[in-house]
CSV table of C-alpha atoms in Angstrom, one decimal:
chain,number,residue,atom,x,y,z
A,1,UNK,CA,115.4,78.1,116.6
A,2,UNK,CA,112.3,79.9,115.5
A,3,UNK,CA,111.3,80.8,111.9
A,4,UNK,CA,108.8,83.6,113.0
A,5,UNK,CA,110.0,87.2,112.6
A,6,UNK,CA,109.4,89.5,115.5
A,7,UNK,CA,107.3,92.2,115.3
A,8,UNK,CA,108.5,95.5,115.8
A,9,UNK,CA,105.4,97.5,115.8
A,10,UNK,CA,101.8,97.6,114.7
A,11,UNK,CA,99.8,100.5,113.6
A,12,UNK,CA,95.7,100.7,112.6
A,13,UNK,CA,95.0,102.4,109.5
A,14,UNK,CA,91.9,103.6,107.4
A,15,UNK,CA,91.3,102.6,104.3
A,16,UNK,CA,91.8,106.3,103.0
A,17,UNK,CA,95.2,106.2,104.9
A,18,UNK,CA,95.8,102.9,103.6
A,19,UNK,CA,95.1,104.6,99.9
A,20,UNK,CA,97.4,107.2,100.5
A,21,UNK,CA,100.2,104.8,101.1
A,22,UNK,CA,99.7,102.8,98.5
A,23,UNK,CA,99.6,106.0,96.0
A,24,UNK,CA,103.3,106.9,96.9
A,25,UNK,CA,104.8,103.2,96.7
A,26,UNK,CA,102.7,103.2,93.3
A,27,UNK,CA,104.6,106.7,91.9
A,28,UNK,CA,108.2,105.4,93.3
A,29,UNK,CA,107.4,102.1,91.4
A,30,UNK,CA,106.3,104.1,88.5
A,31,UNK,CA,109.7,106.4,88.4
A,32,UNK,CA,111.5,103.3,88.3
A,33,UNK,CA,111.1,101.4,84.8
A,34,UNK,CA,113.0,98.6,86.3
A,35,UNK,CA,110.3,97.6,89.3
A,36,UNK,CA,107.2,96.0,88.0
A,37,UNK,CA,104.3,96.6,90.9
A,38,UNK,CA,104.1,93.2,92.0
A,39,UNK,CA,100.4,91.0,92.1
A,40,UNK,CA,99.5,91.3,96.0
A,41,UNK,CA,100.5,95.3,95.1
A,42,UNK,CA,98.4,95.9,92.3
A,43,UNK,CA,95.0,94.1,94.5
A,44,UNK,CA,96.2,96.4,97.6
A,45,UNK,CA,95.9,99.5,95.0
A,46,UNK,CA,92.8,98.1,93.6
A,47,UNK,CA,91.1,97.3,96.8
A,48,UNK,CA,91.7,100.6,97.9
A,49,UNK,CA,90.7,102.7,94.9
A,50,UNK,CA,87.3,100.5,95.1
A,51,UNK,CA,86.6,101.1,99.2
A,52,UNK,CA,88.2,103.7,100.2
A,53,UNK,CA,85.4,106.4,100.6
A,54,UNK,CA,86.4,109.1,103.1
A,55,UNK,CA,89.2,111.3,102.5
A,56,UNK,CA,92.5,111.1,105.1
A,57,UNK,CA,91.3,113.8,107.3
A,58,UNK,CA,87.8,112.5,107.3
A,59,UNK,CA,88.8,108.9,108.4
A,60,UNK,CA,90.5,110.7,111.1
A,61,UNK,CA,87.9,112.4,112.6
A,62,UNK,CA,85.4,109.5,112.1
A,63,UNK,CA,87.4,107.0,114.1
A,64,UNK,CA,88.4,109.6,117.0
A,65,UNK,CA,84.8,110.4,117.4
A,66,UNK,CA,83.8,106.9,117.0
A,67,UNK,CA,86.5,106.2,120.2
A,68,UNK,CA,84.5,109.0,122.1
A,69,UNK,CA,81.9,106.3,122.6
A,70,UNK,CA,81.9,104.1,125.4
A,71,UNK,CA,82.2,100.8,124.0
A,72,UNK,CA,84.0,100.8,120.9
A,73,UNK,CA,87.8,100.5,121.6
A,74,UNK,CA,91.0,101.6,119.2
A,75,UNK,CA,90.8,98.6,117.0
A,76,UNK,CA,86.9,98.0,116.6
A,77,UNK,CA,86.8,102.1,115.7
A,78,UNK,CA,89.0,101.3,112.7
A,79,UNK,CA,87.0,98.6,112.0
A,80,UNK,CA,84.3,100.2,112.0
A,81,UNK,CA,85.0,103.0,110.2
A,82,UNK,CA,86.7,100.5,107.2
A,83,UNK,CA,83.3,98.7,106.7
A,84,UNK,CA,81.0,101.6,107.6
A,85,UNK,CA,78.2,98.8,108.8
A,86,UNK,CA,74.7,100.6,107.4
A,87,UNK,CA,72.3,98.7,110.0
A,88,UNK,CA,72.0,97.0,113.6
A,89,UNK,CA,72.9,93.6,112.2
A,90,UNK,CA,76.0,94.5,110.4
A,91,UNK,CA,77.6,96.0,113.6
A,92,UNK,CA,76.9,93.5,115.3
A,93,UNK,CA,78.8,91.7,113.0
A,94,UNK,CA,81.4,93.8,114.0
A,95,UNK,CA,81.3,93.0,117.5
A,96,UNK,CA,81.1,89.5,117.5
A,97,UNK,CA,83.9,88.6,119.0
A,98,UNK,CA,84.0,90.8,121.7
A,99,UNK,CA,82.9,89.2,125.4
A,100,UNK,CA,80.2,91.9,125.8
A,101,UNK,CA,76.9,92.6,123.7
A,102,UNK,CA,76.0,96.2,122.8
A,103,UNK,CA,72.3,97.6,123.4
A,104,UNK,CA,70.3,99.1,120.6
A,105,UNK,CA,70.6,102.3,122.3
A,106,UNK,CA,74.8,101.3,122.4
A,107,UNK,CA,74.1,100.4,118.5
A,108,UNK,CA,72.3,103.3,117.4
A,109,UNK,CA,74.5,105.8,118.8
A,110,UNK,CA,77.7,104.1,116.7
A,111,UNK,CA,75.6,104.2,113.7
A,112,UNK,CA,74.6,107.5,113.9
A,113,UNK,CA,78.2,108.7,113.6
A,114,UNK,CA,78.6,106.0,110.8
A,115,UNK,CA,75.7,108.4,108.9
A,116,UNK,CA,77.7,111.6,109.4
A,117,UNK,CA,80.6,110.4,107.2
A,118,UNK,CA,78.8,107.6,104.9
């Protein structure tokens, strides 16, 4: 017997879609005097409101044009475009774990984009 619940399915998100979310759970909570928003809610909200810079639309055009580029898969481009890495060290942060190393050419091009929407 395991304890582990299965997962159904899983779904990247931006921060800003994140945000936009959150802000509907937060008014259905808030029509209801009964439901308190609980703790790990109220940090979700607040981490959001604090990073969240790009508007829905935005995020969604950042991350298709960041998948446009070679190297950067479906995951990394939401990564990406949730920390919004300002230089060469950061995104390499960013691909750290990956098996392959990006040039500065491969770098440079992903930040470029990252200064369109930042």
């Amino acid at each position: 017997m395991t304890i582990f619940k299965e997962k159904l399915e899983e779904e990247y998100l931006t921060l800003a879609e994140a945000k936009d979310i959150l802000e509907d759970i937060e008014r259905e909570r808030a029509l209801d005097e009964d439901r308190e928003m609980r703790y790990e809610l109220t940090r979700a909200v607040e981490h959001v409101n604090r990073f969240a810079v790009l508007d829905v639309e935005e995020s969604e055009e950042f991350v298709a044009e960041l998948q446009d580029l070679e190297k950067v898969d479906e995951a990394t481009a939401y990564k990406i475009a949730n920390l919004l890495p300002q230089d060469r060290d950061e995104l390499r942060a960013v691909f750290a774990q990956e098996r392959y190393s990006l040039s500065g050419e491969e770098l440079d091009d992903i930040l470029n984009v990252v200064a369109k929407y930042a």
